Coordinates of N, CA and C in Angstrom, one line a residue:
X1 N 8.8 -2.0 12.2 CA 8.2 -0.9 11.6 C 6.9 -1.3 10.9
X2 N 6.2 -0.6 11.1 CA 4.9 -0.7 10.4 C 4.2 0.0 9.5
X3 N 4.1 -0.4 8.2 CA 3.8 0.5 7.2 C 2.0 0.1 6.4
X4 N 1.5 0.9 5.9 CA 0.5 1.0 4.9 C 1.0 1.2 3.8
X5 N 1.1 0.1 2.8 CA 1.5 0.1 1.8 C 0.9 0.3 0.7
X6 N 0.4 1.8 0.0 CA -0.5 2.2 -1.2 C -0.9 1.4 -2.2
X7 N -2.2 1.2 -2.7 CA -2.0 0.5 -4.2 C -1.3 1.2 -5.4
X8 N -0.9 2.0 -5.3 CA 0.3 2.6 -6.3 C 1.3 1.5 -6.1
X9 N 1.6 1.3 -4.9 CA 3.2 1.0 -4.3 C 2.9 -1.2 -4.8
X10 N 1.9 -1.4 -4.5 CA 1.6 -2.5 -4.8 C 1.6 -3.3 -5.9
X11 N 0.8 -1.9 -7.1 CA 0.5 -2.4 -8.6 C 2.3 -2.3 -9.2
X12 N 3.2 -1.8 -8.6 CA 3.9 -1.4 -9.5 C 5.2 -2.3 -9.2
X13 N 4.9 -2.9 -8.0 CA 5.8 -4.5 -7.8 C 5.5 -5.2 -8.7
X14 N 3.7 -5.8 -8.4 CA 3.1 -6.6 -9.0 C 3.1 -6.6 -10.3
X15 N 3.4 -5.5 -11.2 CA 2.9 -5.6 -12.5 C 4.5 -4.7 -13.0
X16 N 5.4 -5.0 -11.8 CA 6.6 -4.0 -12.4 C 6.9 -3.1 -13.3
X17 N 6.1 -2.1 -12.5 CA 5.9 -0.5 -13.6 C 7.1 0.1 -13.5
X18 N 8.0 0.2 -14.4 CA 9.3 0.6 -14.6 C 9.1 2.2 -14.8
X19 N 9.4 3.0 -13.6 CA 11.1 2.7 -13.0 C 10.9 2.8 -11.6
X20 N 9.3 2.7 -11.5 CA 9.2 2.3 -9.5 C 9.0 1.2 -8.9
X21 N 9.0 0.1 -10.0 CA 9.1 -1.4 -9.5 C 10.3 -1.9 -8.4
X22 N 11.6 -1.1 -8.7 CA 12.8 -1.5 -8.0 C 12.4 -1.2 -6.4
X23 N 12.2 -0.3 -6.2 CA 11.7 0.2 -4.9 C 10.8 -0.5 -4.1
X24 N 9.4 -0.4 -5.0 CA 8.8 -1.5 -4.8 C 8.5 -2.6 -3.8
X25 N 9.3 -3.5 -5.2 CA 10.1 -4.5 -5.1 C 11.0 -4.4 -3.8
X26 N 12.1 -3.8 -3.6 CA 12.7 -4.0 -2.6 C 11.6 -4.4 -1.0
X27 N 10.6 -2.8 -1.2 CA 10.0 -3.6 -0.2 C 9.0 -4.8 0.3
X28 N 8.6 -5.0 -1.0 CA 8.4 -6.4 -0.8 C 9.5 -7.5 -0.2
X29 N 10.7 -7.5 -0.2 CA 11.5 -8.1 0.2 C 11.9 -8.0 1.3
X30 N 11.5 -7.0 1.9 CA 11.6 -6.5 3.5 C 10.4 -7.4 4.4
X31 N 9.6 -7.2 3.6 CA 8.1 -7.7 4.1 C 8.4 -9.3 4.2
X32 N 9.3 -9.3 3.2 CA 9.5 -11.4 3.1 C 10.2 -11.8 4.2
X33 N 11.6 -10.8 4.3 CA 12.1 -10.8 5.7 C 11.9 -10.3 7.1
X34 N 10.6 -10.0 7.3 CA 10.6 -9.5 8.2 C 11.0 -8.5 9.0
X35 N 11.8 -7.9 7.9 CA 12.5 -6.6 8.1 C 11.5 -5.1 8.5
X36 N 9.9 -5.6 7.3 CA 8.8 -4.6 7.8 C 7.4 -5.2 8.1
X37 N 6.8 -4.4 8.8 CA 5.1 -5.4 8.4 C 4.6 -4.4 7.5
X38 N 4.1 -5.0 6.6 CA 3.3 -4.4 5.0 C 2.3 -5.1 5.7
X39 N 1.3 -4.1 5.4 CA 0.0 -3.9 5.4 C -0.8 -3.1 3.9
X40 N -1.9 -4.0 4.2 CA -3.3 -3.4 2.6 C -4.2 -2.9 3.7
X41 N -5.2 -2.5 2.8 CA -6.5 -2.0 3.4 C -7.3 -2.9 2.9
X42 N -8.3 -3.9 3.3 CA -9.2 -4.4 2.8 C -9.7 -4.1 0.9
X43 N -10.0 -2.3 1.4 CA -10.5 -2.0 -0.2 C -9.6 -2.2 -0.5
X44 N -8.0 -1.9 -0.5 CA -7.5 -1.6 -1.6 C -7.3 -2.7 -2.1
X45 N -7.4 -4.0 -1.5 CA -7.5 -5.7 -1.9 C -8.0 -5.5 -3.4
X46 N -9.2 -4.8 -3.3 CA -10.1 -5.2 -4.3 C -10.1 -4.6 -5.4
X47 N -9.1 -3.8 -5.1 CA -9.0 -2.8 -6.2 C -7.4 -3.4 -6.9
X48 N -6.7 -3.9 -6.0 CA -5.3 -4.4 -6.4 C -5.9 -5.9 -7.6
X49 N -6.7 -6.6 -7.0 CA -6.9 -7.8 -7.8 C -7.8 -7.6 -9.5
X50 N -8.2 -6.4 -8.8 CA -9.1 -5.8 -10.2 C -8.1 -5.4 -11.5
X51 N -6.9 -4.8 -11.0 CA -6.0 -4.0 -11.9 C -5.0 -5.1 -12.3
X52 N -5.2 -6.2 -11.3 CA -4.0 -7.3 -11.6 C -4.4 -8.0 -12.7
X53 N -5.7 -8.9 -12.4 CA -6.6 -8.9 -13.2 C -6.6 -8.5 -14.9
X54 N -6.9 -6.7 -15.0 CA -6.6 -6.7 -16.1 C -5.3 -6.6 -16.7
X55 N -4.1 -6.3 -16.0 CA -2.6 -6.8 -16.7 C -2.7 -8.0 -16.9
X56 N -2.6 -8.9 -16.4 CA -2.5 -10.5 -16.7 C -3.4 -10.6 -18.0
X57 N -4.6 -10.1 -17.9 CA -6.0 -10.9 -18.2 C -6.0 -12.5 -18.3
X58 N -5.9 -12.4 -17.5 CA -6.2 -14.0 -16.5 C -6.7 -13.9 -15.0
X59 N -7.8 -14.7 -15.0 CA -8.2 -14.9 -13.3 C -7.2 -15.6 -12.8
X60 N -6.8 -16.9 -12.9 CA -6.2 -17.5 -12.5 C -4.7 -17.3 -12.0
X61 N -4.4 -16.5 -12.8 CA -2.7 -16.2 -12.3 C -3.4 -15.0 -11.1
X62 N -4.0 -14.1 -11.7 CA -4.6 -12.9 -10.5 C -4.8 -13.3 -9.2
X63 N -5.6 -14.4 -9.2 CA -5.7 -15.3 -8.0 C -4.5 -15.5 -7.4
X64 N -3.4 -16.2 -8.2 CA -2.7 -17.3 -7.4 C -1.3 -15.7 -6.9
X65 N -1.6 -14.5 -7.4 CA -0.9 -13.3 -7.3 C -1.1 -12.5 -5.7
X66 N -2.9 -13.0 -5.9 CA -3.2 -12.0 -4.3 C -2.9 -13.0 -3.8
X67 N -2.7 -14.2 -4.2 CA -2.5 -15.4 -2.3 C -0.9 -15.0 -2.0
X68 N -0.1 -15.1 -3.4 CA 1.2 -14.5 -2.4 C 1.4 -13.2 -2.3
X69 N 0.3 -12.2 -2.6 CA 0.3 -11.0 -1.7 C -0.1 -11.3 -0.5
X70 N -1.5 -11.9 0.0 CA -1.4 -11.7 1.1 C -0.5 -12.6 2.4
X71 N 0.1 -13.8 1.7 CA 1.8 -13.6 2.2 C 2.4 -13.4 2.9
X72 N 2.4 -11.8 2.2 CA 3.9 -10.7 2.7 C 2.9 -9.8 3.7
X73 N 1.8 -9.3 2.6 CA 0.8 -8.2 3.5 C -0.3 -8.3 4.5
X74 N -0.6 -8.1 5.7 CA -1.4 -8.4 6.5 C -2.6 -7.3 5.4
X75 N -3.9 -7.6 6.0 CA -5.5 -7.1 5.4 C -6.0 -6.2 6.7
X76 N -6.3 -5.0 6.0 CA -6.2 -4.1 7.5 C -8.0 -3.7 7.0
X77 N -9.2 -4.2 8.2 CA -10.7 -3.7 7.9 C -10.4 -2.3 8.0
X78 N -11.5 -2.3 7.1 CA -12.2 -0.7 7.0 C -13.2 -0.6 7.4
X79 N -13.1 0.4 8.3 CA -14.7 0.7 9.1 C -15.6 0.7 8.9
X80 N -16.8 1.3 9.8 CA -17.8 1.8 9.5 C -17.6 3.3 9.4
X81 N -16.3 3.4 11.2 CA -15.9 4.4 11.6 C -14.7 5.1 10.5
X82 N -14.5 4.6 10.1 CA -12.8 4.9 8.9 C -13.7 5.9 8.0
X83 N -14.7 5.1 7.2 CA -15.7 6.1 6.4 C -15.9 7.3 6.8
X84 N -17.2 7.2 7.8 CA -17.2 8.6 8.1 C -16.4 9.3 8.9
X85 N -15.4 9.1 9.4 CA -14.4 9.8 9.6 C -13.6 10.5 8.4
X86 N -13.5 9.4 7.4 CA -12.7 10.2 6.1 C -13.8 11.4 5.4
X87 N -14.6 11.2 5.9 CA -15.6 12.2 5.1 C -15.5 13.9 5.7
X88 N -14.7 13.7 7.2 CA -14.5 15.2 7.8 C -13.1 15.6 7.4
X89 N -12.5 14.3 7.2 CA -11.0 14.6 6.7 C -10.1 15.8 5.8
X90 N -9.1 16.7 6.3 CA -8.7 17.3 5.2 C -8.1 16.8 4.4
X91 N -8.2 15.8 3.8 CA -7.6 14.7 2.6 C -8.7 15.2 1.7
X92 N -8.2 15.9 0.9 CA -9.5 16.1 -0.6 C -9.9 14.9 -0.8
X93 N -9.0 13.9 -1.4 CA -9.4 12.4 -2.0 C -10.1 11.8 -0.9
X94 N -11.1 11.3 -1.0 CA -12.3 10.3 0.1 C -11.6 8.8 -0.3
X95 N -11.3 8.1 -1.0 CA -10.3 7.3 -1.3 C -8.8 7.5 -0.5
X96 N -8.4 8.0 -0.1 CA -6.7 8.2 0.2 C -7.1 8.7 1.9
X97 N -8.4 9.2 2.2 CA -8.8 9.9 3.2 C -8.7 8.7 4.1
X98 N -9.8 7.5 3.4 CA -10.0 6.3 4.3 C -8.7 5.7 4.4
X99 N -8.0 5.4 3.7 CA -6.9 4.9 3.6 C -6.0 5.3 4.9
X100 N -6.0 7.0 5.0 CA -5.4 7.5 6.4 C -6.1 7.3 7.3
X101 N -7.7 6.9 7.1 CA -7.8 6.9 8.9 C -7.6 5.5 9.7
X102 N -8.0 5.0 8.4 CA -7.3 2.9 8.8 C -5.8 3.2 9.0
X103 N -4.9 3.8 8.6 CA -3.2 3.8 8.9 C -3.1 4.5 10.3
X104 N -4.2 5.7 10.1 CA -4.0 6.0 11.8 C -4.8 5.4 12.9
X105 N -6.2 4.6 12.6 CA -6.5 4.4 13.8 C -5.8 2.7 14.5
X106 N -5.2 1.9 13.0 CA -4.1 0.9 13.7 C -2.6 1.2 13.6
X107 N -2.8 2.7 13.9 CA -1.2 3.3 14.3 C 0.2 2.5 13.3
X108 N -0.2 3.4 12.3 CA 0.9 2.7 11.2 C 1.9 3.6 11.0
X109 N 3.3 3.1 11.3 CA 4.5 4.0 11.2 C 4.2 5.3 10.1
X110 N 3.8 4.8 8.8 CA 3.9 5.2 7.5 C 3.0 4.9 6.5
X111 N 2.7 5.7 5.9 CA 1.7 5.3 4.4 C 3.1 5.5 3.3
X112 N 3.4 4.4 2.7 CA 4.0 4.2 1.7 C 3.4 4.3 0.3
X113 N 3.8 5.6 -0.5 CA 2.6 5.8 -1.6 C 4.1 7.2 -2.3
X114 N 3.0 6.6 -3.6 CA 3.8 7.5 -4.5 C 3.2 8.7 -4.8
X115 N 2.0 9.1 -4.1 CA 1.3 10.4 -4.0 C 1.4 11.1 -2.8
X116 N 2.4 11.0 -2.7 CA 2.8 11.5 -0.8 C 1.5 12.8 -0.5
X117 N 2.0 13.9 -1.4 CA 1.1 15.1 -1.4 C -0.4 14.7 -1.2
X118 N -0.5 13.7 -1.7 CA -2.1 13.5 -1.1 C -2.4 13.2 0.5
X119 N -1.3 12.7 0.9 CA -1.9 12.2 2.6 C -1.0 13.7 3.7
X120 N -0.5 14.7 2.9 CA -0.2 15.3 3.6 C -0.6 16.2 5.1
X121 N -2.1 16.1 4.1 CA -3.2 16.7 5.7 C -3.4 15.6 6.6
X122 N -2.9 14.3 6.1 CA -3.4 13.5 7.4 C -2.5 13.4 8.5
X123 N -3.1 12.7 10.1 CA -1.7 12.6 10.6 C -1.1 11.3 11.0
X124 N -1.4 10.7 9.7 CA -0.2 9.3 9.7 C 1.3 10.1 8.4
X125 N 2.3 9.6 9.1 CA 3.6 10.2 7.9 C 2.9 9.3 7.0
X126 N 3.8 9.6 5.6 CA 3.3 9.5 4.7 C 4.9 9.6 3.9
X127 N 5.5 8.4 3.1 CA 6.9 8.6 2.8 C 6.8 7.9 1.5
X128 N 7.7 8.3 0.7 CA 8.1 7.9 -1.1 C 8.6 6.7 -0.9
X129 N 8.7 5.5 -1.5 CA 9.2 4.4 -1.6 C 10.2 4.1 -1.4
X130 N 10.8 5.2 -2.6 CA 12.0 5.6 -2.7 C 13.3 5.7 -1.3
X131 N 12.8 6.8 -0.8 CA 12.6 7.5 0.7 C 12.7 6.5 1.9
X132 N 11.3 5.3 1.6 CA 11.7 4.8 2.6 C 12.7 3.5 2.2
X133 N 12.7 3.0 1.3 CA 13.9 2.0 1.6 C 15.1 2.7 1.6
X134 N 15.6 3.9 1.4 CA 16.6 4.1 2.0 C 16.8 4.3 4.1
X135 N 15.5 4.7 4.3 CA 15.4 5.1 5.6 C 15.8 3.7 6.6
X136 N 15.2 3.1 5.7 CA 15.3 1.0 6.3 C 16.8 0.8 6.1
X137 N 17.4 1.2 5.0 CA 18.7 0.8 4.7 C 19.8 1.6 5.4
X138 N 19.1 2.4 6.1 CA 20.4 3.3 6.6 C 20.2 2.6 8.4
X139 N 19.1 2.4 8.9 CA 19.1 1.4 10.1 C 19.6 0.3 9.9
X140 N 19.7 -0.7 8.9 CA 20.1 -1.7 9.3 C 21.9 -1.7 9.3

């Protein structure tokens, strides 16, 4: 299974925002095992290491944080085409817009995010954390 993994879903492993770290976390663990492929979006790289960054306030650990993110997570480009496509998008947010058209134009099971209601116009699913490690847990 193939997921797009939100920077909500990311920051809150990474910086264990209690009480959605567990979840998270879990699937990070999936991703370790091979159980899922986790995917980022390029931007949201940049935006994960910025926010990591200021929790730590240290470059250095931030650094040695995204190497074992990218790890677990493949780096999914963003277009030229993802842009203006998000810009016709019924996704209000132009941020979460691009986000859905990279999850749908490399056909991603799932956008994993804790703003579900934002990707609802798009047409990649779009599932709670929560939600989906039970959906993984109930297949295996």
């Amino acid at each position: 299974m193939k997921i797009l993994a939100d920077t909500n879903v990311i920051i809150d492993a990474l910086a264990s925002r209690v009480p959605w770290n567990e979840s998270a976390e879990k699937i990070f663990l999936m991703a370790a095992n091979n159980t899922v492929e986790m995917y980022i979006t390029a931007s949201s790289a940049t935006d994960i290491y910025y926010l990591i960054r200021k929790h730590l306030h240290n470059t250095e650990n931030a650094r040695a944080i995204m190497s074992k993110l990218y790890s677990l997570a493949g780096i999914l480009e963003v277009t030229e085409g993802d842009c203006i496509e998000a810009l016709a998008s019924p996704i209000s947010d132009y941020e979460d817009a691009v986000v859905e058209r990279v999850a749908a134009r490399k056909k991603m099971d799932y956008i994993v995010t804790r703003n579900r209601k934002d990707y609802l116009a798009g047409s990649t699913r779009s599932i709670l954390p929560d939600d989906f490690v039970q959906l993984v847990e109930a297949k295996e």
